[in-house]
CSV table of C-alpha atoms in Angstrom, one decimal:
chain,number,residue,atom,x,y,z
A,1,GLU,CA,-0.1,0.1,0.3
A,2,VAL,CA,1.5,3.5,-0.8
A,3,GLN,CA,1.6,5.6,2.1
A,4,VAL,CA,3.6,9.0,2.5
A,5,VAL,CA,3.4,10.2,5.5
A,6,GLU,CA,4.5,14.4,6.5
A,7,SER,CA,6.2,16.0,9.3
A,8,GLY,CA,7.8,18.6,10.8
A,9,GLY,CA,5.1,21.7,11.0
A,10,GLY,CA,4.5,23.7,13.4
A,11,LEU,CA,4.7,27.4,14.0
A,12,VAL,CA,7.6,29.5,13.6
A,13,GLN,CA,7.8,33.6,13.0
A,14,PRO,CA,7.6,35.4,10.0
A,15,GLY,CA,11.3,35.4,8.7
A,16,GLY,CA,11.9,32.1,10.4
A,17,SER,CA,12.9,28.9,8.7
A,18,LEU,CA,11.3,24.9,9.3
A,19,ARG,CA,12.5,21.9,7.1
A,20,LEU,CA,9.0,19.5,6.1
A,21,SER,CA,10.0,15.4,5.7
A,22,CYS,CA,7.6,13.3,3.6
A,23,ALA,CA,8.4,9.5,4.5
A,24,ALA,CA,7.2,7.3,1.5
A,25,SER,CA,6.1,3.5,1.7
A,26,GLY,CA,4.9,0.9,-0.2
A,27,PHE,CA,6.4,1.9,-3.9
A,28,THR,CA,9.8,2.1,-5.1
A,29,PHE,CA,10.2,6.0,-4.4
A,30,SER,CA,13.4,6.7,-6.7
A,31,THR,CA,11.3,6.0,-9.6
A,32,TYR,CA,8.7,8.7,-9.2
A,33,ALA,CA,8.7,12.4,-8.7
A,34,MET,CA,7.3,13.6,-5.5
A,35,SER,CA,5.4,17.0,-4.9
A,36,TRP,CA,4.6,19.6,-2.4
A,37,ILE,CA,1.2,21.1,-2.7
A,38,ARG,CA,-0.2,23.7,0.2
A,39,GLN,CA,-3.3,24.6,1.8
A,40,ALA,CA,-3.9,27.5,2.9
A,41,PRO,CA,-7.1,28.1,5.7
A,42,GLY,CA,-10.2,28.2,4.1
A,43,LYS,CA,-8.7,28.0,0.7
A,44,GLY,CA,-7.7,26.3,-2.2
A,45,LEU,CA,-5.2,24.2,-3.5
A,46,GLU,CA,-1.4,25.6,-4.5
A,47,TRP,CA,1.5,23.4,-5.8
A,48,VAL,CA,4.3,24.3,-4.5
A,49,SER,CA,7.5,22.2,-5.6
A,50,GLY,CA,8.2,19.1,-7.7
A,51,ILE,CA,11.1,17.2,-7.4
A,52,SER,CA,12.6,14.2,-10.6
A,53,GLY,CA,13.0,10.4,-9.0
A,54,SER,CA,17.1,11.0,-9.2
A,55,GLY,CA,16.1,14.4,-7.3
A,56,GLY,CA,18.1,15.9,-10.3
A,57,ARG,CA,15.5,18.0,-11.4
A,58,THR,CA,14.0,20.6,-9.3
A,59,TYR,CA,11.0,22.8,-10.1
A,60,TYR,CA,9.4,25.5,-8.0
A,61,ALA,CA,6.6,28.0,-7.9
A,62,ASP,CA,6.6,31.6,-8.3
A,63,SER,CA,5.8,32.4,-4.6
A,64,VAL,CA,8.1,30.3,-3.1
A,65,LYS,CA,11.1,30.5,-5.6
A,66,GLY,CA,14.3,31.7,-3.9
A,67,ARG,CA,13.2,30.9,0.0
A,68,PHE,CA,12.2,27.3,-1.0
A,69,THR,CA,14.2,24.4,-1.5
A,70,ILE,CA,13.1,20.9,-2.4
A,71,SER,CA,15.3,17.7,-1.9
A,72,ARG,CA,15.2,13.6,-1.5
A,73,ASP,CA,17.3,11.0,0.1
A,74,ASN,CA,16.1,8.3,-1.8
A,75,SER,CA,18.1,5.6,0.2
A,76,ARG,CA,15.7,7.1,3.5
A,77,ASN,CA,12.4,7.3,0.9
A,78,THR,CA,12.3,10.9,2.5
A,79,LEU,CA,11.5,14.1,0.5
A,80,TYR,CA,12.3,17.4,2.2
A,81,LEU,CA,11.0,20.8,2.1
A,82,GLN,CA,13.3,23.3,3.3
A,83,MET,CA,11.7,26.7,3.9
A,84,ASN,CA,13.3,29.9,4.4
A,85,SER,CA,12.8,33.8,5.6
A,86,LEU,CA,8.7,32.3,6.1
A,87,ARG,CA,5.9,34.9,5.5
A,88,VAL,CA,2.8,34.9,7.3
A,89,GLU,CA,1.1,34.0,3.9
A,90,ASP,CA,3.0,30.7,3.9
A,91,THR,CA,0.7,29.9,6.6
A,92,ALA,CA,-1.1,26.5,5.2
A,93,VAL,CA,-1.6,22.9,5.4
A,94,TYR,CA,1.4,21.4,3.5
A,95,TYR,CA,0.6,17.9,1.1
A,96,CYS,CA,3.5,15.5,0.0
A,97,ALA,CA,2.3,13.6,-3.0
A,98,LYS,CA,3.9,10.9,-5.0
A,99,ALA,CA,3.5,11.8,-8.7
A,100,GLY,CA,1.9,9.7,-11.0
A,101,SER,CA,4.5,8.0,-13.5
A,102,GLY,CA,6.2,10.5,-16.0
A,103,SER,CA,4.5,13.7,-14.8
A,104,TYR,CA,4.0,15.9,-11.5
A,105,TYR,CA,0.5,15.5,-10.7
A,106,GLY,CA,-0.1,14.0,-7.3
A,107,ASP,CA,-1.9,10.6,-7.3
A,108,TYR,CA,-0.9,9.9,-3.7
A,109,TRP,CA,-1.2,12.6,-0.9
A,110,GLY,CA,-0.6,12.4,2.6
A,111,GLN,CA,-2.7,13.9,5.1
A,112,GLY,CA,-0.7,17.0,5.5
A,113,THR,CA,1.4,18.9,8.0
A,114,LEU,CA,0.3,22.6,9.1
A,115,VAL,CA,3.1,25.4,8.8
A,116,THR,CA,1.5,28.7,10.6
A,117,VAL,CA,3.8,31.5,10.4
A,118,SER,CA,2.8,34.4,12.7
A,119,SER,CA,4.5,36.5,15.6
B,1,GLU,CA,1.5,30.5,-16.1
B,2,ILE,CA,-1.9,28.4,-17.0
B,3,VAL,CA,-4.8,29.7,-15.4
B,4,LEU,CA,-7.4,26.9,-15.1
B,5,THR,CA,-11.1,28.3,-14.0
B,6,GLN,CA,-13.5,26.4,-12.4
B,7,SER,CA,-17.6,26.5,-12.8
B,8,PRO,CA,-20.0,26.9,-10.9
B,9,ASP,CA,-18.0,27.6,-7.4
B,10,PHE,CA,-20.7,26.1,-5.7
B,11,GLN,CA,-23.9,23.7,-6.2
B,12,SER,CA,-26.6,22.5,-3.9
B,13,VAL,CA,-27.9,19.4,-5.4
B,14,THR,CA,-30.2,16.6,-4.0
B,15,PRO,CA,-29.6,12.8,-3.7
B,16,LYS,CA,-29.6,11.2,-7.1
B,17,GLU,CA,-29.4,14.1,-9.0
B,18,LYS,CA,-26.9,14.8,-12.3
B,19,VAL,CA,-23.9,16.8,-11.7
B,20,THR,CA,-21.2,18.9,-13.7
B,21,ILE,CA,-18.6,20.6,-13.1
B,22,THR,CA,-16.6,22.1,-15.6
B,23,CYS,CA,-12.9,23.6,-16.1
B,24,ARG,CA,-11.4,25.9,-19.0
B,25,ALA,CA,-7.7,26.1,-19.1
B,26,SER,CA,-6.0,29.5,-20.4
B,27,GLN,CA,-4.3,27.8,-23.1
B,28,SER,CA,-4.5,24.3,-24.5
B,29,ILE,CA,-3.5,21.6,-22.1
B,30,GLY,CA,-4.2,18.1,-24.6
B,31,SER,CA,-5.3,15.8,-21.6
B,32,SER,CA,-2.9,16.7,-19.1
B,33,LEU,CA,-6.1,17.6,-16.4
B,34,HIS,CA,-6.7,15.3,-13.1
B,35,TRP,CA,-9.5,15.7,-10.9
B,36,TYR,CA,-9.9,15.6,-7.1
B,37,GLN,CA,-12.0,15.2,-4.7
B,38,GLN,CA,-11.5,16.6,-1.2
B,39,LYS,CA,-13.8,16.1,1.7
B,40,PRO,CA,-13.7,18.0,5.2
B,41,ASP,CA,-10.5,17.6,7.3
B,42,GLN,CA,-9.3,15.4,4.6
B,43,SER,CA,-6.7,15.4,1.9
B,44,PRO,CA,-7.8,15.3,-2.1
B,45,LYS,CA,-8.2,12.3,-3.2
B,46,LEU,CA,-7.3,11.5,-7.1
B,47,LEU,CA,-10.8,11.0,-8.7
B,48,ILE,CA,-9.8,11.1,-12.8
B,49,LYS,CA,-6.7,10.8,-14.2
B,50,TYR,CA,-5.8,12.2,-18.0
B,51,ALA,CA,-9.4,14.1,-18.2
B,52,SER,CA,-10.9,10.8,-18.8
B,53,GLN,CA,-9.3,7.8,-17.2
B,54,SER,CA,-10.4,6.3,-14.6
B,55,ILE,CA,-9.1,5.6,-11.2
B,56,SER,CA,-9.2,1.8,-9.7
B,57,GLY,CA,-11.9,2.2,-6.4
B,58,VAL,CA,-13.3,5.5,-7.5
B,59,PRO,CA,-17.2,4.6,-7.6
B,60,SER,CA,-18.1,4.4,-11.4
B,61,ARG,CA,-20.8,7.4,-11.1
B,62,PHE,CA,-17.2,9.9,-11.7
B,63,SER,CA,-16.2,10.6,-15.1
B,64,GLY,CA,-14.4,13.2,-17.3
B,65,SER,CA,-14.6,14.3,-20.6
B,66,GLY,CA,-13.1,17.2,-22.5
B,67,SER,CA,-9.2,18.0,-24.1
B,68,GLY,CA,-7.4,20.8,-25.2
B,69,THR,CA,-9.1,23.6,-22.8
B,70,ASP,CA,-12.4,22.4,-21.8
B,71,PHE,CA,-13.4,19.7,-19.5
B,72,THR,CA,-16.1,18.3,-17.5
B,73,LEU,CA,-16.6,16.3,-14.2
B,74,THR,CA,-19.8,14.7,-14.2
B,75,ILE,CA,-21.5,12.6,-11.0
B,76,ASN,CA,-24.3,10.4,-12.3
B,77,SER,CA,-27.1,10.1,-9.6
B,78,LEU,CA,-25.1,11.9,-6.9
B,79,GLU,CA,-24.9,10.6,-3.3
B,80,ALA,CA,-25.0,11.9,0.1
B,81,GLU,CA,-21.2,10.7,1.1
B,82,ASP,CA,-20.2,12.4,-2.6
B,83,ALA,CA,-20.6,16.2,-0.3
B,84,ALA,CA,-17.0,17.6,-0.7
B,85,ALA,CA,-14.6,20.0,-3.2
B,86,TYR,CA,-13.8,19.1,-6.2
B,87,TYR,CA,-10.7,20.5,-7.9
B,88,CYS,CA,-8.9,20.5,-11.0
B,89,HIS,CA,-5.6,20.1,-12.0
B,90,GLN,CA,-3.2,20.5,-15.3
B,91,SER,CA,0.1,19.1,-15.2
B,92,SER,CA,0.7,20.1,-18.7
B,93,SER,CA,3.2,22.9,-18.2
B,94,LEU,CA,5.3,23.9,-14.9
B,95,PRO,CA,4.0,26.0,-12.8
B,96,LEU,CA,1.7,22.7,-12.2
B,97,THR,CA,-1.9,24.9,-11.5
B,98,PHE,CA,-5.2,24.1,-10.1
B,99,GLY,CA,-8.7,25.2,-10.3
B,100,GLY,CA,-10.5,27.2,-7.7
B,101,GLY,CA,-12.7,24.5,-6.5
B,102,THR,CA,-16.2,23.5,-6.5
B,103,LYS,CA,-18.2,22.7,-3.5
B,104,VAL,CA,-20.8,20.6,-3.8
B,105,GLU,CA,-23.4,20.5,-0.9
B,106,ILE,CA,-26.1,18.2,-0.4
B,107,LYS,CA,-29.6,19.2,0.3
């Protein structure tokens, strides 16, 4: 059974940093791209970042480019999102998703981890 | 960036009624359009991939159609458990984008 489980969310002050993790199981992790998607409270979905199976290619939404870094450790079946220079508007539930074959859309999503940026 | 426009934003429907949600892309995306269902306090669940391909375990009353810029999600004979928000999502070009969502309420 495919599972992805996020962790690392919490309360952080504006300008601060946080690293999210996503532990994957039930599939050959290195074979699939992965994505992070977020959802601000009461709002819709926003794709944040994606990374290829090898980790060699990374992509970002303009809203986080230069502040967030996606990475993966295929030996640990784990995806990461390093978030720096956090802003109030980054407050959201962050979802990790396994991508469909040959693409970056999410076919299996985790339950999400809440990031709150507030002073 | 490709903009996806969903309509309607909200729909109140009686059980067994047919529901149609549309998604229009700002430029052609072929069939790279996917549909998700999100129930309250849950993560999104993939319903339809590549415009019309069914997903294992998803009830057959959910179907998708369209290509290019115009897409439709149809729920035949709505059930109470289908109360949720529905989102379209394109993977044709980066950055990936989502539609604004359609909330379906059961009367």
